[in-house]
Coordinates of C-alpha atoms in Angstrom, one line a residue:
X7 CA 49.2 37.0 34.5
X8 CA 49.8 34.0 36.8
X9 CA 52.9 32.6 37.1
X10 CA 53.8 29.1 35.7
X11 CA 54.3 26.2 38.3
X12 CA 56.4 25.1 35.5
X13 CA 58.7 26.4 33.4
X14 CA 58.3 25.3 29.8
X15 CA 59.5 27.4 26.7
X16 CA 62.1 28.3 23.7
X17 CA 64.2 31.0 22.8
X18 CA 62.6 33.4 20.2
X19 CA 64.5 36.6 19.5
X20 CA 68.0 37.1 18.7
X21 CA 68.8 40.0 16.6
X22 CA 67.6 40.5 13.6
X23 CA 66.1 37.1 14.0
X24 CA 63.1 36.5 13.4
X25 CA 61.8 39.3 11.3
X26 CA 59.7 41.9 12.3
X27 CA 56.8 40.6 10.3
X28 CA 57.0 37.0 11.7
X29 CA 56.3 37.8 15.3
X30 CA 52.6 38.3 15.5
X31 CA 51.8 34.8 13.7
X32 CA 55.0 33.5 16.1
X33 CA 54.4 33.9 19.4
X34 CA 50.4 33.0 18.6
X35 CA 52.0 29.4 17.5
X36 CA 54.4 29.4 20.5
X37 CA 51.6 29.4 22.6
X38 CA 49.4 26.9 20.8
X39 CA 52.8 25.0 21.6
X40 CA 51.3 25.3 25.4
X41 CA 54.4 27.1 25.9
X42 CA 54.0 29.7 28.9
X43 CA 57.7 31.6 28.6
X44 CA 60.1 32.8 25.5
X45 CA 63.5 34.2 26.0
X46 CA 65.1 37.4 24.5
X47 CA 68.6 37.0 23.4
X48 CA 69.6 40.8 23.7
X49 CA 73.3 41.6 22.5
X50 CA 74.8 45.0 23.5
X51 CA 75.6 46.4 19.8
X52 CA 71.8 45.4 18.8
X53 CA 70.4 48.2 21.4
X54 CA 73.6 50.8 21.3
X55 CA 74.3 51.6 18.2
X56 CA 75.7 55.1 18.7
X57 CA 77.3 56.4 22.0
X58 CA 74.2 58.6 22.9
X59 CA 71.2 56.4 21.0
X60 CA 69.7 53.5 22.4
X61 CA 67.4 51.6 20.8
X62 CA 64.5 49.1 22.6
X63 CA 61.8 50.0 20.0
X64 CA 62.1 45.9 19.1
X65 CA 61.9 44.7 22.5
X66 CA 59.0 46.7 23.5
X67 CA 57.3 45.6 21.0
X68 CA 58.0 42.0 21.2
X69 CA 56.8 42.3 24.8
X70 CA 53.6 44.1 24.0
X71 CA 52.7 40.6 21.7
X72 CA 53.7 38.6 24.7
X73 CA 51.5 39.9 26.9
X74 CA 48.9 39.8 24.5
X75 CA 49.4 36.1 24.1
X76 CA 50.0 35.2 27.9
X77 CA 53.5 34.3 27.4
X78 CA 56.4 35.3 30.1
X79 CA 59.7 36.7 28.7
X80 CA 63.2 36.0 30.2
X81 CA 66.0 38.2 28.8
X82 CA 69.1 37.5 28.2
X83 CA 72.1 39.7 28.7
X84 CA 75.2 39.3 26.6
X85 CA 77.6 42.1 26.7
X86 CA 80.2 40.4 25.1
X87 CA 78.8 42.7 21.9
X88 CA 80.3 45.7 22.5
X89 CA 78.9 48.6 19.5
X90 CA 81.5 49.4 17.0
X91 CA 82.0 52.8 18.3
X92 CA 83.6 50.9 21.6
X93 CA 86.4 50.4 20.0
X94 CA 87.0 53.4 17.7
X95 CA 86.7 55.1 21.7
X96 CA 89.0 52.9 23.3
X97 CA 91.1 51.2 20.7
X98 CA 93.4 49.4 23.8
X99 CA 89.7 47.9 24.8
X100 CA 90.9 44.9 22.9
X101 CA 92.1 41.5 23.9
X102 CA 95.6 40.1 23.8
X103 CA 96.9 37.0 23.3
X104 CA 100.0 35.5 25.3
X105 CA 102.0 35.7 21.8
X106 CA 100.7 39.1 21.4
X107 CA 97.9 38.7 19.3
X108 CA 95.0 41.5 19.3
X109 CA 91.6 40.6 18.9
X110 CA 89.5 42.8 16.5
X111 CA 85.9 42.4 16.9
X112 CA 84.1 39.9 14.9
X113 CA 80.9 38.6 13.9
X114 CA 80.2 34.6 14.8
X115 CA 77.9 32.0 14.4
X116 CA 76.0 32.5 17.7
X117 CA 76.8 36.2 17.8
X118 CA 75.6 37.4 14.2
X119 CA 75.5 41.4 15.2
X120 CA 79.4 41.1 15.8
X121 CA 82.2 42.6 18.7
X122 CA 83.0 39.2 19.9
X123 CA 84.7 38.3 21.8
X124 CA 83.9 41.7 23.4
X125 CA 86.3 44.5 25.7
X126 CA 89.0 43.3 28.4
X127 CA 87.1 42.8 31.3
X128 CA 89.9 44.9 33.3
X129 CA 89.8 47.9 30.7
X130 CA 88.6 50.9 33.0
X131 CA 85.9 51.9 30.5
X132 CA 84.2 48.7 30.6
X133 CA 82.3 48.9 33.9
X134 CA 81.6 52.6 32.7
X135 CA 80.1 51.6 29.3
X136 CA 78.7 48.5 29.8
X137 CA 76.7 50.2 33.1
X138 CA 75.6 53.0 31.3
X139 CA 73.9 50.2 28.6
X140 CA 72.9 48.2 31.3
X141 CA 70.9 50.2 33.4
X142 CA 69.4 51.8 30.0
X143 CA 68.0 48.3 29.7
X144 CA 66.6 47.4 32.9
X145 CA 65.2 50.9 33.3
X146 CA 63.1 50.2 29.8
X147 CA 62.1 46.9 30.4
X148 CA 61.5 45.9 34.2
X149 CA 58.1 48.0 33.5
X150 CA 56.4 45.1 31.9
X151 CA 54.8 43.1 33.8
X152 CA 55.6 39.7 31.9
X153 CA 59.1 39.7 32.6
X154 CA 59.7 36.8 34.3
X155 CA 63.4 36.9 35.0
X156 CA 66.7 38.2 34.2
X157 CA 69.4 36.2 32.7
X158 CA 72.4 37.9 34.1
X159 CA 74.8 35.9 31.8
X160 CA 74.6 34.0 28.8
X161 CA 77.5 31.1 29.1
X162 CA 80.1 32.9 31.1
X163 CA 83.6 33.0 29.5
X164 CA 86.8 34.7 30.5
X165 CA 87.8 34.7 26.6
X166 CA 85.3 34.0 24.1
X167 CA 88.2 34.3 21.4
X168 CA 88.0 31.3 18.9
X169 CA 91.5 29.7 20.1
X170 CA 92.8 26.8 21.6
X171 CA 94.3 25.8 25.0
X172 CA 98.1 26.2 24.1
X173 CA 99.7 28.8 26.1
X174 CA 100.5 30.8 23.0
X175 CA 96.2 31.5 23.0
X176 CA 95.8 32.4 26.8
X177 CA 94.4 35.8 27.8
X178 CA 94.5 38.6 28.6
X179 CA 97.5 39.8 28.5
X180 CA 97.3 43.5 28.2
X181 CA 98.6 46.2 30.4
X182 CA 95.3 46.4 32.5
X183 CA 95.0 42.7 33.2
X184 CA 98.5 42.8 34.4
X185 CA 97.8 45.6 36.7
X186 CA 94.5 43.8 38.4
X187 CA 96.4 40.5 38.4
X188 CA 98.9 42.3 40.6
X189 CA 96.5 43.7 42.9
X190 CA 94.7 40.6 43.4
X191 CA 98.4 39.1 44.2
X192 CA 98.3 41.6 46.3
X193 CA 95.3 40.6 48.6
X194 CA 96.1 37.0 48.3
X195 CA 100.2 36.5 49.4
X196 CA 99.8 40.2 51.6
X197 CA 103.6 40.7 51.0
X198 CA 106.6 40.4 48.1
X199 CA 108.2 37.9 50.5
X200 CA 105.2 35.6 50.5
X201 CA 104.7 35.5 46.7
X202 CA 108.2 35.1 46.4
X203 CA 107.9 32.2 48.7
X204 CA 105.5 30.1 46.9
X205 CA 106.0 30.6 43.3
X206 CA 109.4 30.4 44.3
X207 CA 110.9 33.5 42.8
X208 CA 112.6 36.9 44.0
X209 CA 111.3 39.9 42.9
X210 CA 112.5 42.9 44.2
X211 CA 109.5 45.1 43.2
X212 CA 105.6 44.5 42.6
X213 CA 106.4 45.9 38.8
X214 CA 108.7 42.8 38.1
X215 CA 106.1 40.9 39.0
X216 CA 105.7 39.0 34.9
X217 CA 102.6 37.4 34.1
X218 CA 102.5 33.0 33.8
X219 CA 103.2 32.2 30.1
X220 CA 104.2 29.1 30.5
X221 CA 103.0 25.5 32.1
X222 CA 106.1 24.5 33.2
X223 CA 105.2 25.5 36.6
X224 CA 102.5 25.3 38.9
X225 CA 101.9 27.7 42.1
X226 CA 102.3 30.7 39.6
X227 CA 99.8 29.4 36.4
X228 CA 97.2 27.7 38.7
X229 CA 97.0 32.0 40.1
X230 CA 96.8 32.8 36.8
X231 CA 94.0 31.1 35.7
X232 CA 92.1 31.2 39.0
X233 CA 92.1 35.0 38.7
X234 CA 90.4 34.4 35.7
X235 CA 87.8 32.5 37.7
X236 CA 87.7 34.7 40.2
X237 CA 87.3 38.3 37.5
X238 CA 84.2 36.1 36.0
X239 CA 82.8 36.3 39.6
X240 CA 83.5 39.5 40.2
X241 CA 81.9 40.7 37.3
X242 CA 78.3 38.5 38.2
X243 CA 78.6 40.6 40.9
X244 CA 78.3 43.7 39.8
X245 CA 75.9 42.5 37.3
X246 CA 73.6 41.4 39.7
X247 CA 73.8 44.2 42.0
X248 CA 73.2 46.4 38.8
X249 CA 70.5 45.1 37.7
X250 CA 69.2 44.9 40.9
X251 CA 69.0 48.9 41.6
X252 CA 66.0 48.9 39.3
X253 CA 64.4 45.7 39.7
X254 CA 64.4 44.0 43.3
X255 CA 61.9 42.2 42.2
X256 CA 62.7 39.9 39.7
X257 CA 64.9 36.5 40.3
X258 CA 68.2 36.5 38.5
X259 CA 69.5 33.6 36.5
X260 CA 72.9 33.4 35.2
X261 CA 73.6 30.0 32.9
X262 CA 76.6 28.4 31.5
X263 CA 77.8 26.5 28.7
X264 CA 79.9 23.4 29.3
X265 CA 78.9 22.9 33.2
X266 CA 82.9 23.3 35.3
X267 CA 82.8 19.6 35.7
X268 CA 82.8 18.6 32.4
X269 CA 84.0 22.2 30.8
X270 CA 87.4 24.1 30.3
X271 CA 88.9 26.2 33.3
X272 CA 91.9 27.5 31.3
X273 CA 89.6 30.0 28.7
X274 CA 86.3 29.9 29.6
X275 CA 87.2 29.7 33.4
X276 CA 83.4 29.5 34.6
X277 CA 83.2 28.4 37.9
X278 CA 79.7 27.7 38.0
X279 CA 79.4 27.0 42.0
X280 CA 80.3 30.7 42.6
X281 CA 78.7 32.2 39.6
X282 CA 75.0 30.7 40.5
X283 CA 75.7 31.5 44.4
X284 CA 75.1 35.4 43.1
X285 CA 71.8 34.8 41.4
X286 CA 67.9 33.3 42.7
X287 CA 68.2 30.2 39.8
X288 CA 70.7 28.1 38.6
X289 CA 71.0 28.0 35.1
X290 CA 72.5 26.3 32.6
X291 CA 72.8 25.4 28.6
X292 CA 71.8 21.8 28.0
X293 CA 71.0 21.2 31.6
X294 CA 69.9 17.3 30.9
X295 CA 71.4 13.3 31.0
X296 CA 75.0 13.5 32.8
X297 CA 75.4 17.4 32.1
X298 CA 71.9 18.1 34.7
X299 CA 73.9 16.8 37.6
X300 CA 76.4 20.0 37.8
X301 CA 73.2 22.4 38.1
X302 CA 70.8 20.1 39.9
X303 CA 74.2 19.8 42.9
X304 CA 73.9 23.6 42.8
X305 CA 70.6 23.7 43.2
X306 CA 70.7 21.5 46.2
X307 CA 73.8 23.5 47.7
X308 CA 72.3 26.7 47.6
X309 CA 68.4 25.9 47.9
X310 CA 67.6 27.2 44.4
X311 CA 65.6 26.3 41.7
X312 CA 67.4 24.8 38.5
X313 CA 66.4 25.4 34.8
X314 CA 67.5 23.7 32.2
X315 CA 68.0 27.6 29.9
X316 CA 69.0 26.6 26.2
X317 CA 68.2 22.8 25.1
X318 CA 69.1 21.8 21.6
X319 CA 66.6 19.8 20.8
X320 CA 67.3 20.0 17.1
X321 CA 70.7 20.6 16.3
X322 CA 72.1 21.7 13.6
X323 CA 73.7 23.8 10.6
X324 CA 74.4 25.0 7.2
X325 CA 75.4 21.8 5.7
X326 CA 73.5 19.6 8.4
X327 CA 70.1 19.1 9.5
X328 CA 69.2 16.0 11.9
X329 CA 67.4 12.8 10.9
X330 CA 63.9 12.8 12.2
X331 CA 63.7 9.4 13.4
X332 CA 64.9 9.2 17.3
X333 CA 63.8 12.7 17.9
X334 CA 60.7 11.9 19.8
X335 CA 62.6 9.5 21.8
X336 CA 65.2 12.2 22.6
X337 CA 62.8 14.8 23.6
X338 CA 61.3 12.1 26.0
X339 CA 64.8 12.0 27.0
X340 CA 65.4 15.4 27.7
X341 CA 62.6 16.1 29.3
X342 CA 62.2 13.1 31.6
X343 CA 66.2 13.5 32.6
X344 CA 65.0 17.4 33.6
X345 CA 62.0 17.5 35.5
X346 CA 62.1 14.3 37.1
X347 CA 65.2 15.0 38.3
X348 CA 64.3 18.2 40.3
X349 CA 64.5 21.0 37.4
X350 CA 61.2 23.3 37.4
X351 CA 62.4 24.7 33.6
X352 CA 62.9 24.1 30.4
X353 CA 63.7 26.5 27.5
X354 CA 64.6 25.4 23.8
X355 CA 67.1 26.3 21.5
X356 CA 65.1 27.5 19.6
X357 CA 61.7 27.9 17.7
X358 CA 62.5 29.7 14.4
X359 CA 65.8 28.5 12.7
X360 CA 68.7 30.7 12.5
X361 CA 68.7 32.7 9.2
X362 CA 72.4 33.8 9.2
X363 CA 75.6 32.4 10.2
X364 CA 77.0 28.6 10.2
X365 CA 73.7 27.9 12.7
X366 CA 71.3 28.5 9.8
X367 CA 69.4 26.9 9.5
X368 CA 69.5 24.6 12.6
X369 CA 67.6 24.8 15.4
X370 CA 64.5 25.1 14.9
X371 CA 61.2 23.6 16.6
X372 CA 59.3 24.9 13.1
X373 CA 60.8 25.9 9.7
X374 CA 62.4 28.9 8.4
X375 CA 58.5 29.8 7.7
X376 CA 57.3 28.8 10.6
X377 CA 56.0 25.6 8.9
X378 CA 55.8 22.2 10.5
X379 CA 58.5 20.3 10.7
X380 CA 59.0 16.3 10.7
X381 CA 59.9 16.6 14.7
X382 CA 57.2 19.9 15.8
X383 CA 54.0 17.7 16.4
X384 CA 56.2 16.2 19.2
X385 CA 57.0 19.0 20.8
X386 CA 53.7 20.4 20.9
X387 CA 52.3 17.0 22.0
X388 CA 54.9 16.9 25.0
X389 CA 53.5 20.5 25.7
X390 CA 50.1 19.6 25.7
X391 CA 50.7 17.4 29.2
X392 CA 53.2 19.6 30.7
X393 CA 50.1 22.1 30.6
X394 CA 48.0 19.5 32.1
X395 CA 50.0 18.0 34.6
X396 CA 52.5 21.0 35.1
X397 CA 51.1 21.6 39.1
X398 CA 51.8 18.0 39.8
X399 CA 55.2 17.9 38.0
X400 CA 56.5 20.9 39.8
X401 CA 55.4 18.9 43.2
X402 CA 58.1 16.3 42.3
X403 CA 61.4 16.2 44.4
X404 CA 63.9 13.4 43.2
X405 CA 65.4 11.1 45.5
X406 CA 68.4 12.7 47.2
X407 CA 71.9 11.6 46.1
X408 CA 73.7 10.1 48.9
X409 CA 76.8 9.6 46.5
X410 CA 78.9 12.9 46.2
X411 CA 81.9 13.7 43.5
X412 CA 84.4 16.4 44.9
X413 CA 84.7 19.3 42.0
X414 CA 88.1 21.2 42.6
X415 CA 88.6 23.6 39.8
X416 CA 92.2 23.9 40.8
X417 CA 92.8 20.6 40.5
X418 CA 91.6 20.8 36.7
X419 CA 93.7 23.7 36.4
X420 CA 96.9 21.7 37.8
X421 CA 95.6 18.5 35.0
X422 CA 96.0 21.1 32.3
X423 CA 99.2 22.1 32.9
X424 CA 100.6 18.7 33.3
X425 CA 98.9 17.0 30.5
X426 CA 97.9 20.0 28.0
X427 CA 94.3 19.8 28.4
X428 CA 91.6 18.9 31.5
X429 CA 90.9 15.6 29.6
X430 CA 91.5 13.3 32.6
X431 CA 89.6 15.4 34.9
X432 CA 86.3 15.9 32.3
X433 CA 86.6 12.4 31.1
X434 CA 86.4 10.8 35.4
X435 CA 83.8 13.1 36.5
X436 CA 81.6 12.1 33.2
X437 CA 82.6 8.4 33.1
X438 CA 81.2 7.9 37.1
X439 CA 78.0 10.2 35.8
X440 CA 77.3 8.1 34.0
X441 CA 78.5 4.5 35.1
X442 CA 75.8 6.1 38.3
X443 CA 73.2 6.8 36.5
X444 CA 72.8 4.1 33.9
X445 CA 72.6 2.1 37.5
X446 CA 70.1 4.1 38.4
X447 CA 72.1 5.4 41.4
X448 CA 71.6 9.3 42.2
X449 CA 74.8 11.4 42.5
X450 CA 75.6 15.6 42.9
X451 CA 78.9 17.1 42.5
X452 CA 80.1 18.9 45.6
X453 CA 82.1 21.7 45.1
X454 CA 85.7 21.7 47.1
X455 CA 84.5 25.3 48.5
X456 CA 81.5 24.4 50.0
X457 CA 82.5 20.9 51.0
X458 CA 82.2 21.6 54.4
X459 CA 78.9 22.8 54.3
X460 CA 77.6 19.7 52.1
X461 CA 79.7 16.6 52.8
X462 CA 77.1 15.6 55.6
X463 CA 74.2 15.1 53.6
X464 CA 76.2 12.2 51.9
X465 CA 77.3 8.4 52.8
X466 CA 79.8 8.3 50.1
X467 CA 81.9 10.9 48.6
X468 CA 84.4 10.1 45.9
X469 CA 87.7 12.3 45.0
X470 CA 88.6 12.4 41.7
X471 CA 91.9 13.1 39.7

């Protein structure tokens, strides 16, 4: 199979949907979409269902009809699924609340097989369960030769626990996050004294040492929640250098929700600078209009491809479904707002509807049967050129921003504290978006930790609150 010079696509799979008996007909239509890649959303409890039993009978499968149909596959790894079993093993796995509140796992809308919002990332059987799963995976499927790319990550979070940003619903607060956030004072302060020093306190002992519950105070919170940051990284790392024992071949991809810029530093704590830095391609979910810039400034700071990994074309849910009128104009939106501005992917969200959940039965580029929908001729019409112009396409480059916002996710940090939320922070860096763009004027975020390498290439660079 030959590569695509562009990458254009949907999402497909996410256990158990669609079923079994759909896919042949499916991924025939996907390709008469002149789609060349579908993604795999594979959650941990879908493919370990008992300690010793793994199961890839479905993905096999679904990459055997693939191949047949000359379509690439990226999969997706969430591990924020842990299998029941995980927690009857290790019942201090779970998550705590600052107030003291213990996550049980759960099913949710975009996570239908349940045991969100997953283990404590600093729980010592973690790393050893989640490998063991891991390489399982990569072992079975890096074989085929239409696997286009792993998706390290799907939406990085440090808590995907429904709460809020109060205090109260910060995590984790259990005795092994305590313990790593020690250590990593630790490496930063060197010494007691120096902690002491700037958060302003005297401890006698690394044990006294309490973790921040309160935004009353800075030095010791903004820590806090940069550990957080800084465990998210850690764990792309071992990730990618996981997955990368069995397949040295493949890129690596990891992609986030909200992009840091525009997203929340206090729970989901994705610094996407330093999580993409890891990988070959930067990803991200609704990588297009003002929310492309975060990935396309990646791209550009670390000379990598961007891909726009989970658009939602067609929103919506239970009680919702979208009006077709606009909907051509907003995929012309999309699309135009992603390749022209230096992307070379784009993958839906997603061809068949969801069938359980609050999501269902939003979504989908076709009906719950596969049917046409009010909105599908346009996609395949839009898919029809991308096939016939995709080599010239992926011969665009945009016009380089000389107009640079600073992104300091401390700074975000210190506006929550102060204020309750990032608001101020969110709402400047998307209000000069997209004052910019609407004047047609290109502009990249640069990241304060790689300012020095980056702050050349610009004429103007503009700090934020």
């Amino acid at each position: 199979m030959e590569k695509p010079f562009l990458v254009y696509g949907t999402q497909y799979y996410r256990q158990p949907t669609p079923e079994q008996c759909d896919w042949e007909h499916d991924l025939k239509n996907i390709k008469a979409f002149h789609m060349n890649t579908i993604k795999f959303y594979v959650m941990w409890r879908g493919q370990h269902p008992a300690e010793n039993e793994f199961y890839f009978d479905d993905l096999h499968k679904l990459f055997r009809i693939a191949r047949k149909n000359d379509l690439w596959i990226v999969v997706n790894i969430i591990l924020c699924t842990p299998p029941a079993w995980i927690f009857r093993k290790y019942k201090d796995a779970r998550i705590v609340t600052e107030d003291g509140r213990v996550f049980e796992p759960r099913r949710a809308g975009g996570y239908p097989v349940g045991g969100l919002p997953g283990m404590c990332y600093h729980h010592p059987a973690y790393k050893k369960e989640a490998a063991r799963y891991l390489e399982h995976l990569v072992r079975e499927l890096h074989s085929h030769e239409n696997l286009l790319a792993w998706d390290t990550w799907n939406e990085p979070m440090f808590n995907y626990a429904p709460t809020g940003l109060k205090c109260s619903d910060l995590t984790c607060y259990c005795l092994h996050s305590r313990l790593a956030f020690i250590k990593a004072l630790k490496r930063k302060y060197g010494s007691l004294l120096s902690l002491n020093e700037a958060w302003q306190m005297n401890y006698s002992e690394w044990d006294d040492v309490e973790l921040p519950r309160s935004n009353a105070t800075f030095r010791d919170m903004i820590d806090w929640r940069m550990f957080a940051m800084d465990t998210l990284v850690d764990e792309q790392k071992w990730r990618v250098e996981l997955i990368r024992k069995s397949d040295k071949k493949r890129p690596l991809m990891c992609h986030p929700s909200g992009p840091s810029p525009f997203g929340d530093p206090i729970q989901r704590a994705n610094d996407d600078w330093r999580l993409s830095e890891l990988g070959d391609i930067a990803g991200a979910s609704g990588g297009y209009l003002e929310f492309g810039v975060p990935m396309r400034s990646i791209g550009r700071t670390f000379s990598m491809p961007a891909w726009s990994s989970e658009v939602p074309y067609v929103p919506g849910g239970t009680f919702g479904r979208p009006e077709p009128s606009g909907l051509r104009d907003r995929l012309k939106e999309i699309t135009a707002t992603t390749y022209l501005s230096g992307y070379q992917g784009i993958l839906f969200w997603q061809f068949k509807p969801e069938r359980l959940g609050i999501e269902a039965p939003g979504y989908g580029l076709v009906g719950l049967a596969g049917e046409d929908m009010p909105w599908t001729g346009h996609v395949r019409d839009l898919g029809r050129v991308m096939n016939s112009y995709s080599e010239e396409l992926s011969r665009l480059s945009p016009i380089k921003a000389q107009t640079g916002i600073v992104y300091s996710p401390e700074g975000m940090i210190f506006d929550w504290i102060q204020n309750g939320a990032a608001a101020i922070s969110r709402n400047e860096h998307y209000g000069i978006v997209h004052a910019l763009m609407a004047a047609n004027v290109p502009v990249d975020f640069l990241h304060v930790q790689y300012l020095e390498k980056t702050m050349c290439d610009y004429k103007i660079i503009y700090l934020p609150f």
